[in-house]
Each structure stands twice: as structure tokens, then as C-alpha cells.
Coordinates of N, CA, C and O in Angstrom, one line a residue:
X1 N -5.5 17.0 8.2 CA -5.0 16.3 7.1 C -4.6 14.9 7.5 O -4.0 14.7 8.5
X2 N -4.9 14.0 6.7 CA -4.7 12.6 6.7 C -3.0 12.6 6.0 O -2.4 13.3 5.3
X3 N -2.9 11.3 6.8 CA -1.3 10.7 6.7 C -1.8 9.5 5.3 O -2.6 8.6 5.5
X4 N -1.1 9.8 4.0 CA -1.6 9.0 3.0 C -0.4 7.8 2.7 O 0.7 8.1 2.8
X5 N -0.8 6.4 2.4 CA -0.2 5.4 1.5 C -1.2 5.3 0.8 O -2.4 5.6 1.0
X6 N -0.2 4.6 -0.4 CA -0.7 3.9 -1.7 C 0.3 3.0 -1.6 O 1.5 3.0 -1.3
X7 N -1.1 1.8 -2.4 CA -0.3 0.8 -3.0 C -0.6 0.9 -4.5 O -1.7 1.2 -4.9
X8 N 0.5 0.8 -5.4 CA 1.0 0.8 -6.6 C 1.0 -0.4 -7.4 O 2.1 -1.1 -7.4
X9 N 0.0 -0.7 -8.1 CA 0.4 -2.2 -8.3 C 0.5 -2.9 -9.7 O -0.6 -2.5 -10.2
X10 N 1.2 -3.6 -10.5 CA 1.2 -4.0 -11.8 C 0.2 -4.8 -12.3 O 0.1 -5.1 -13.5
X11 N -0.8 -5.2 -11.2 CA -1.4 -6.1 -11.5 C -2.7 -5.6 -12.5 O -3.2 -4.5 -12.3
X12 N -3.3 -6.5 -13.6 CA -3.7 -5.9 -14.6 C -5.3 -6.1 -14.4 O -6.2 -6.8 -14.9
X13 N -5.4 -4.9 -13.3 CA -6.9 -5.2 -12.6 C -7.4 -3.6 -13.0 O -6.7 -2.6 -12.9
X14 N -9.0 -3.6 -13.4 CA -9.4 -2.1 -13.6 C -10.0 -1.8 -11.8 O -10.2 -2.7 -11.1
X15 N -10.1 -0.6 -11.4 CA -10.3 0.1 -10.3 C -12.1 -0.8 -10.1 O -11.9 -1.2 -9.0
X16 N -12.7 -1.0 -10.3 CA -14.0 -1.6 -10.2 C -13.6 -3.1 -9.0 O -14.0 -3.3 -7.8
X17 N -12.8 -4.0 -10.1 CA -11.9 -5.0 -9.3 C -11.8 -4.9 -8.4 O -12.4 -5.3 -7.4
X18 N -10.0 -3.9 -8.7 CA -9.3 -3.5 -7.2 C -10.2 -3.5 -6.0 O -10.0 -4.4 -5.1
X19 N -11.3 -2.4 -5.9 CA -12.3 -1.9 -4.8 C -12.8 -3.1 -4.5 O -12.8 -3.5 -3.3
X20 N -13.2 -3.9 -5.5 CA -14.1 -5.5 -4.4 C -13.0 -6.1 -3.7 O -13.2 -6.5 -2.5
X21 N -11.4 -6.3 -4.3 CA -10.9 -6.7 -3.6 C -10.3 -6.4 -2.4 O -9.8 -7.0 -1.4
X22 N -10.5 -5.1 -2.7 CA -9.8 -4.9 -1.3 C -10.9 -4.3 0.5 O -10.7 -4.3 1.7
X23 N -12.5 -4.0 -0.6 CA -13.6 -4.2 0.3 C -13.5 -6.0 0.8 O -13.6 -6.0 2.0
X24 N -13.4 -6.9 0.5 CA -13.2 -7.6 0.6 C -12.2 -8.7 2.0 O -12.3 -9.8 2.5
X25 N -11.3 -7.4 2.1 CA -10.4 -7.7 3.3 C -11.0 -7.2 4.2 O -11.7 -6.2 4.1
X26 N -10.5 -8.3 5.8 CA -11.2 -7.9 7.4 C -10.4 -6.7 7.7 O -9.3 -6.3 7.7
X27 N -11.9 -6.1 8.0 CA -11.8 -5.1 8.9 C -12.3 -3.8 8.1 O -12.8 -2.8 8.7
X28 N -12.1 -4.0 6.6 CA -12.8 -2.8 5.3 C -13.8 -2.9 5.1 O -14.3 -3.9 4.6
X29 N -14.7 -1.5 5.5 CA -16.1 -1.6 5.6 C -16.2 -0.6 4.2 O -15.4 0.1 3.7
X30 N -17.5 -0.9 3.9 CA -18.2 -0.2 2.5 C -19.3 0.8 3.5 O -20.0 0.5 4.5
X31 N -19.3 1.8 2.9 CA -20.3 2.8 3.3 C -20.8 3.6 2.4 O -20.3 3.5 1.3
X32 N -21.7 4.6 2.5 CA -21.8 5.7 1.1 C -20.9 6.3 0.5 O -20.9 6.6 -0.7
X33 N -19.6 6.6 1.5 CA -18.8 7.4 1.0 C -17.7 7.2 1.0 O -16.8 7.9 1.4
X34 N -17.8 6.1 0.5 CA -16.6 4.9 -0.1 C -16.1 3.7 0.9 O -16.8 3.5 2.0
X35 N -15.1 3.0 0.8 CA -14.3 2.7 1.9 C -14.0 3.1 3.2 O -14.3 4.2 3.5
X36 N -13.4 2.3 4.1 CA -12.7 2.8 5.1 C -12.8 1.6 6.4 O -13.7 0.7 6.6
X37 N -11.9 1.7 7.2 CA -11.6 0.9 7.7 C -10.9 1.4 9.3 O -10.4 2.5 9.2
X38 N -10.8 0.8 10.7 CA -10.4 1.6 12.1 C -8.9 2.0 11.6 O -8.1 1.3 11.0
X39 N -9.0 3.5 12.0 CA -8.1 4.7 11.8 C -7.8 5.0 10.4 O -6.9 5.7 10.0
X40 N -8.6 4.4 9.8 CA -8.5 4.9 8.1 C -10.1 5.4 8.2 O -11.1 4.8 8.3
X41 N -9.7 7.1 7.9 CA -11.0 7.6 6.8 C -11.6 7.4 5.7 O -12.7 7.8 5.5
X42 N -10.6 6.8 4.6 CA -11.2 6.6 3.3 C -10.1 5.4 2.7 O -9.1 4.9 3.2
X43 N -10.6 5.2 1.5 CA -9.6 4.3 0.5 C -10.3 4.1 -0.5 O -11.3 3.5 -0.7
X44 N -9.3 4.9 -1.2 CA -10.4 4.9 -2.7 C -9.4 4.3 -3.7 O -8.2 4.3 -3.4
X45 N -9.8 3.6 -5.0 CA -9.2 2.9 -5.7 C -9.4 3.1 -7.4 O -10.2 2.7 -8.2
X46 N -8.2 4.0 -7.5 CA -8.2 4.2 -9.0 C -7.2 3.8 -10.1 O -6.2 3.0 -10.0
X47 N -7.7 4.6 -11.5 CA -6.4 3.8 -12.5 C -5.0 4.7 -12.6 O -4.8 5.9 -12.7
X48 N -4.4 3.8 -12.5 CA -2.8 5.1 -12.1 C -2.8 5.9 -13.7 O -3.0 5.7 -14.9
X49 N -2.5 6.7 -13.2 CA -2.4 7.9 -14.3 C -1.1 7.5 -15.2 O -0.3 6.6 -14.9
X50 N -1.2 8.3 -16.4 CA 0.1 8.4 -17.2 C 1.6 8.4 -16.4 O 2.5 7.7 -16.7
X51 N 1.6 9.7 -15.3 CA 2.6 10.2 -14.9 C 2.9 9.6 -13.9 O 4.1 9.6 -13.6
X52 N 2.0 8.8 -13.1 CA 2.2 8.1 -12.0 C 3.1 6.7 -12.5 O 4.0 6.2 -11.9
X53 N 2.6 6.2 -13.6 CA 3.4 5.2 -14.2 C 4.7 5.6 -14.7 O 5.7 4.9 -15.0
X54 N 4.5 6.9 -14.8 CA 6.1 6.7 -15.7 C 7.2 7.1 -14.4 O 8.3 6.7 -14.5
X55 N 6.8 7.8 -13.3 CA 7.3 7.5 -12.1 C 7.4 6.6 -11.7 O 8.6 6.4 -11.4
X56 N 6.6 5.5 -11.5 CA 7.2 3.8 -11.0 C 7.7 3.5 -11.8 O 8.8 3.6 -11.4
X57 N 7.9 3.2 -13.0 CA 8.7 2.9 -13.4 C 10.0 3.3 -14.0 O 10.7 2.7 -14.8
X58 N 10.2 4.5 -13.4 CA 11.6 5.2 -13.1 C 12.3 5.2 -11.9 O 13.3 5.6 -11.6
X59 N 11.3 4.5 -11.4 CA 11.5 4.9 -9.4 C 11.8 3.4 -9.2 O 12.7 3.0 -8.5
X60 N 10.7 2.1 -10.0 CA 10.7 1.3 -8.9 C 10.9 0.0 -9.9 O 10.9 -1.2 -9.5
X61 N 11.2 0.5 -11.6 CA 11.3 -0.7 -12.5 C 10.0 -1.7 -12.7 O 10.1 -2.9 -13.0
X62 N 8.9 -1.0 -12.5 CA 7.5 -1.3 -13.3 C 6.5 -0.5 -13.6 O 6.5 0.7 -13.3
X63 N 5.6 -0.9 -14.1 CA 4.5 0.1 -14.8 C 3.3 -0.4 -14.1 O 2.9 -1.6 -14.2
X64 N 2.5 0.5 -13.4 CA 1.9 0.7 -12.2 C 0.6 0.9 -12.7 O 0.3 2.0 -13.1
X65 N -0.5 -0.2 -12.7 CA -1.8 0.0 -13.5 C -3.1 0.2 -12.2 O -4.3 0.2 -12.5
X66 N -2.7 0.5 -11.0 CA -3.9 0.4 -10.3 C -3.4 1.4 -8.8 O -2.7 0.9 -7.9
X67 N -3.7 2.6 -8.8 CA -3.3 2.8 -7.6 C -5.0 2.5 -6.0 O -6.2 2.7 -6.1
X68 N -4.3 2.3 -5.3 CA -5.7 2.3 -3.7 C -4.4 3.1 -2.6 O -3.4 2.8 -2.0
X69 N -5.4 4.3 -2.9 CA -4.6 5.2 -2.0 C -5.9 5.3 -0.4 O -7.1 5.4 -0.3
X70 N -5.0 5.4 0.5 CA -6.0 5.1 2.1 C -4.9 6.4 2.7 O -3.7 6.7 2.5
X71 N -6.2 6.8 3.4 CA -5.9 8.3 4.1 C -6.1 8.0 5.8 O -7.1 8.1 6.4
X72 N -4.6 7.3 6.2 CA -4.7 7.1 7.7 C -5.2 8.5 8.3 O -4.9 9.6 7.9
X73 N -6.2 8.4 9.4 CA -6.7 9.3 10.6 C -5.5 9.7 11.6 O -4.9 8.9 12.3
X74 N -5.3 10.9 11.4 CA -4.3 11.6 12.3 C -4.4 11.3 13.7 O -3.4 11.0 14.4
X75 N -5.5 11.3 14.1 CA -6.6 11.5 15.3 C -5.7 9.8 15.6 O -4.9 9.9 16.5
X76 N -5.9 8.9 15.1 CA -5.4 7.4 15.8 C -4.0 6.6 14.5 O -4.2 5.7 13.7
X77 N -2.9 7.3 14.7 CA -2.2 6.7 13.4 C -1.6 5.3 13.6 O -1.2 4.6 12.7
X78 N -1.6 4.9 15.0 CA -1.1 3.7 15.2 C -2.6 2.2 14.5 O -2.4 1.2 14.0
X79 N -3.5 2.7 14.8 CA -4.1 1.6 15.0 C -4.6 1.7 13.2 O -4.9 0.7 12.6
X80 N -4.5 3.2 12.5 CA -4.2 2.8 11.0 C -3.4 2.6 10.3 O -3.5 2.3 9.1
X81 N -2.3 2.7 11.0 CA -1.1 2.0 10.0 C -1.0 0.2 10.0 O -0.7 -0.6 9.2
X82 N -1.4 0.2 11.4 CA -1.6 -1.3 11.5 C -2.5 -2.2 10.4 O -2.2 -3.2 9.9
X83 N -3.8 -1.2 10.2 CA -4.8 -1.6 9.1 C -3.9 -1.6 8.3 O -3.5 -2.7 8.3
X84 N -3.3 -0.9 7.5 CA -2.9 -0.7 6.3 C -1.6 -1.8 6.2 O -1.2 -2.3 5.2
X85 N -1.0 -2.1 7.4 CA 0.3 -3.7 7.5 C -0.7 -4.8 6.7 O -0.6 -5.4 5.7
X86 N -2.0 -4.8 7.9 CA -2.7 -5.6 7.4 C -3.4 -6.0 6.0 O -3.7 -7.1 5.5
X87 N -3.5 -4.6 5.5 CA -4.1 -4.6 4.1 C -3.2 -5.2 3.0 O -3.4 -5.3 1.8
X88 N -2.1 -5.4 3.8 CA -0.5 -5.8 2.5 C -0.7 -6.9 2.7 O -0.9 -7.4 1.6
X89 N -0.9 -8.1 4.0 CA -1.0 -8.9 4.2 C -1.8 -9.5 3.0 O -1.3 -10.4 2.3
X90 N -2.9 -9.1 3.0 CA -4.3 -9.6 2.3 C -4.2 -9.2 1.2 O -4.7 -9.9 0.3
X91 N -3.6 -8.2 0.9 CA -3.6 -8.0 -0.9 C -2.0 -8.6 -1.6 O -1.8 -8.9 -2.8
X92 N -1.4 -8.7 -1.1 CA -0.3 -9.6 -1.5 C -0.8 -10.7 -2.5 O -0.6 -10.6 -3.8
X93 N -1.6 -11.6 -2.0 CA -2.0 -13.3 -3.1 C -3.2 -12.3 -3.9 O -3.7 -12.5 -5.1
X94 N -3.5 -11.4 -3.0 CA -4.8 -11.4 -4.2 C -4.2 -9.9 -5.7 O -4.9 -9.6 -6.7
X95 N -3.2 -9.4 -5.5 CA -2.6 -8.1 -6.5 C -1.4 -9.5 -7.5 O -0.5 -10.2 -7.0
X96 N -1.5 -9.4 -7.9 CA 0.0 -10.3 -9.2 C 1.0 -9.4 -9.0 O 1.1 -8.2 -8.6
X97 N 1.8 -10.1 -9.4 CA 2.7 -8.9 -10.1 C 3.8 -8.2 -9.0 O 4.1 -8.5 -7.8
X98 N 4.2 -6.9 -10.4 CA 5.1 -6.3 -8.9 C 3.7 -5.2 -8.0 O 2.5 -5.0 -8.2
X99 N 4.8 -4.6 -6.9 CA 3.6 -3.8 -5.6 C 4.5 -3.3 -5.0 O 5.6 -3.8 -4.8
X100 N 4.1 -1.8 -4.6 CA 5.0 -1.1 -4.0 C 3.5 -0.2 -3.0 O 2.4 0.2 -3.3
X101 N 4.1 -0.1 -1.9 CA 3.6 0.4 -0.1 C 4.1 2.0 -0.3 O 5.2 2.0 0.2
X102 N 4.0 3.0 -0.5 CA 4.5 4.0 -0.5 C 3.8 4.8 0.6 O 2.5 4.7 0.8
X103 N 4.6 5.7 1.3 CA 4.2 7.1 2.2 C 4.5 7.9 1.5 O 5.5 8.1 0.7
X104 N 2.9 8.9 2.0 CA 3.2 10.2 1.2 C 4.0 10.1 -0.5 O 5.0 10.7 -0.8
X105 N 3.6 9.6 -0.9 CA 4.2 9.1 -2.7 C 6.2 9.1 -3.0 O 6.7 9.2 -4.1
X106 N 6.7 9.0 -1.8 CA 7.8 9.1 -1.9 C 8.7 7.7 -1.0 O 9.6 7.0 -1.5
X107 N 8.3 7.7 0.2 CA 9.1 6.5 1.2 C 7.9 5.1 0.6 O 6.7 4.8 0.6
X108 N 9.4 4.5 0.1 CA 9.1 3.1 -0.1 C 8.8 2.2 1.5 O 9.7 1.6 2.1
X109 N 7.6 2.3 1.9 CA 7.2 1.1 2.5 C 7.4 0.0 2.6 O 7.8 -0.5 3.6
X110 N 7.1 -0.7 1.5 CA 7.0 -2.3 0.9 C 7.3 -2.3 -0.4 O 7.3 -1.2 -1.0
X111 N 7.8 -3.6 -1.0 CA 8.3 -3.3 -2.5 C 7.8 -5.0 -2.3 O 8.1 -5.6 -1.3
X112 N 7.0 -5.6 -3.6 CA 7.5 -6.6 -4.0 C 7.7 -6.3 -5.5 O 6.9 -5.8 -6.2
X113 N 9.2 -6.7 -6.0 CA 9.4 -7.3 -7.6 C 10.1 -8.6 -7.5 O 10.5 -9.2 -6.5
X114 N 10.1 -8.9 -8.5 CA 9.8 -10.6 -9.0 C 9.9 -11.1 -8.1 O 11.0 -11.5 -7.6
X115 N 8.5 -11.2 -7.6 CA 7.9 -12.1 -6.3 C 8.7 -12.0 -4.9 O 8.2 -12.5 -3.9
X116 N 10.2 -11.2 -4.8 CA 10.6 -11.0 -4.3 C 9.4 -9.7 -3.1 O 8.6 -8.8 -3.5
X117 N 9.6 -10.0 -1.5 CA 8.9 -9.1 -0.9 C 9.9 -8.5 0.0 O 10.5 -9.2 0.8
X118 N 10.1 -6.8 -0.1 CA 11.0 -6.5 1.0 C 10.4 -5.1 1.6 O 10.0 -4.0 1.0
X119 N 10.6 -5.6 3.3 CA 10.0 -4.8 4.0 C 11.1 -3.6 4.4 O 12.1 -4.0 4.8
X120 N 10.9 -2.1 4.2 CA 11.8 -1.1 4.6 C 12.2 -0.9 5.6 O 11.5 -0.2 6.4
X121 N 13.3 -1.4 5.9 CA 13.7 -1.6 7.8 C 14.6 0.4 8.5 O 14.8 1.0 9.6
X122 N 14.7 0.5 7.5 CA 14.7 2.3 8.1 C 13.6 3.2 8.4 O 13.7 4.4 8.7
X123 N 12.5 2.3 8.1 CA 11.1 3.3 8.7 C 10.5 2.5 9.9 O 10.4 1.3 10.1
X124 N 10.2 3.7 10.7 CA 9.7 3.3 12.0 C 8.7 1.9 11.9 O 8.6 0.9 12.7
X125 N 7.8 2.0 10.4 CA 6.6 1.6 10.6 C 6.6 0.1 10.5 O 5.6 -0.6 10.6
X126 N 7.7 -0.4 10.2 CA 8.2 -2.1 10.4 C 8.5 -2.6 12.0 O 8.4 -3.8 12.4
X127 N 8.9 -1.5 12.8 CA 9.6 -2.0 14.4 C 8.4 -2.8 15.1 O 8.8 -3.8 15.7
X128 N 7.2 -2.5 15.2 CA 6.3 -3.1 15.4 C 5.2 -4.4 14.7 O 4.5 -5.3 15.2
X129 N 5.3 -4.1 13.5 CA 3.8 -4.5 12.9 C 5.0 -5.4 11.4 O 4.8 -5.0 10.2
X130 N 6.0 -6.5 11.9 CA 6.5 -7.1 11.0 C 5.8 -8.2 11.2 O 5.3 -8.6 10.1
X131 N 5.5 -9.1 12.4 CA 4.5 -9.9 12.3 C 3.4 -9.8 11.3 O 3.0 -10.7 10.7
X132 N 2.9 -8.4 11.2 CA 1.5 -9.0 10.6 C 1.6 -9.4 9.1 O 0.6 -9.5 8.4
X133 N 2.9 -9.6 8.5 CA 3.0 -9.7 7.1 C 3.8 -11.2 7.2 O 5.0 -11.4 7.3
X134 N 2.7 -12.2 7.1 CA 2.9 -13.9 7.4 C 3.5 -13.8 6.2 O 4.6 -14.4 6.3
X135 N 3.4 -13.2 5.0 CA 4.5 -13.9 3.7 C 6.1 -13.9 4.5 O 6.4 -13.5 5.6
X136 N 7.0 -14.5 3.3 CA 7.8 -14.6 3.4 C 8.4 -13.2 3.0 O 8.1 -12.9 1.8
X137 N 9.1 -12.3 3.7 CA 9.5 -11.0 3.6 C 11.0 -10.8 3.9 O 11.5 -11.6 4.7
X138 N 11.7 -9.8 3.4 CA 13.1 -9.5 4.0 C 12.9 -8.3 4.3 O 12.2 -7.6 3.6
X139 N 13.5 -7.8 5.2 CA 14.1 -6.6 5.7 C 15.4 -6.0 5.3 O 16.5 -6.5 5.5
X140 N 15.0 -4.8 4.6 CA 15.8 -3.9 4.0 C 15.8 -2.6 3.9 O 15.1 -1.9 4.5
X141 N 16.7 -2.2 3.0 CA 16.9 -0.4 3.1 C 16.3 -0.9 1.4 O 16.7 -1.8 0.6
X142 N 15.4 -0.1 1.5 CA 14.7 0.8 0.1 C 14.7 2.5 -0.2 O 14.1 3.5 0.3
X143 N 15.5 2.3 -1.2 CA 15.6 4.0 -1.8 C 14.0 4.6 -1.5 O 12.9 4.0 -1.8
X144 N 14.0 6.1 -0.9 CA 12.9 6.8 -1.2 C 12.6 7.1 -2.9 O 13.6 7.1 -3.6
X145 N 11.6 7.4 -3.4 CA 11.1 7.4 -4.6 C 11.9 8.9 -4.9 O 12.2 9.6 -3.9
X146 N 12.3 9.3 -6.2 CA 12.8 10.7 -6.4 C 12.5 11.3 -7.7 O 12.8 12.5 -8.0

């Protein structure tokens, strides 16, 4: 079993979009059977459900039109979580709006609302891989999702 994030995003893009843009970032290869990228198996990009929305926006104070959920490889999780720092990097200017980084659909990762970007400094997965997010970012405690 893969270690999952999603990003959550308000931006008012249909899943067709999403997919070019985020095929579009180094290192995200297109293949027959979908996405994927070193220590990610897959990354597939769909329209956030009813329930998914009414969760972020109980959880995180927006309404969440695009989820790209990527299934880090157990087998190498360091060098996919790094992809996936990376994939914030690059989807940051290109997603509007607010965006939230979630593990396993619960630990807030990353949050940006009103343009505000804050990186979750109680998860391991910032101690290393804060560099790779050149925006301007703060370090903080983010509520897990509930």
C-alpha cells in the first residue's frame, strides 16, 4: 500500500486542466497508466466530490473544486515525498486560489489561504525538504483535518 497526499485546491480548473498542469511539471512522466513520477506510482487528478468539499470547507474555510491525489511508493518514500515538496513548488503559481497538501486526508501538510503559504512545522516532512518550496512560506502548527 502507497503512502497518499492530495492537494485540494479552489482553483476553478476541471480535472482535464489540472492533469496537463501538473504533467507538465519536472520530473512527471505521462505513461498508459496515468501519471507518475521517481517514488511516486501514480497521480491521478479528479473533481472533488460533494463530500470532499463540504469537508474543506469545514476543515480548512474553502470549497475544494479539484482534487490530484499521488500515491508515494513505500519501497523509496524519501525520494517521493521530495517529488511531491516539489510538486507544491510548481503548482503553487500555476493552482489560484486557496490549496491545501494533506496526508492520508487528514495531516495538514501545506495550507495556502489568502495567498497566505504555511508550511506544517510539526511534521517530520518539512525538517528536510523546506528549501524546495522557493515561495515565500511560514512555518507553522496546522490543525489535523477532523
Amino acid at each position: 500500500m502507497a503512502i497518499e497526499y492530495e492537494f485540494r485546491s479552489a482553483a476553478d480548473l476541471d480535472p482535464d486542466r489540472a492533469t496537463k498542469l501538473v504533467a507538465a511539471c519536472p520530473g512527471v512522466e505521462r505513461s498508459e497508466h496515468g501519471l507518475s513520477a521517481p517514488g511516486i506510482n501514480d497521480i491521478t487528478v479528479v473533481k472533488e466530490s460533494a463530500l470532499g468539499r463540504r469537508l474543506i470547507r469545514e476543515g480548512l474555510g474553502f470549497e475544494s473544486n479539484v482534487r490530484i491525489v499521488i500515491h508515494v511508493s513505500k519501497e523509496d518514500p524519501e525520494v517521493g515525498e521530495d517529488e511531491v515538496a516539489r510538486l507544491l513548488e510548481q503548482l503553487l503559481p500555476q493552482l489560484p486560489g486557496d490549496l491545501a497538501l494533506l496526508l492520508n486526508n487528514e495531516k495538514v501538510v501545506a495550507l495556502r489561504k489568502g495567498g497566505k503559504v504555511l508550511l506544517n512545522r510539526d511534521l517530520q516532512f518539512w525538517r528536510d525538504r523546506r528549501a524546495f518550496v522557493r515561495a515565500t512560506a511560514f512555518l507553522e502548527s496546522i490543525p489535523d483535518l477532523t
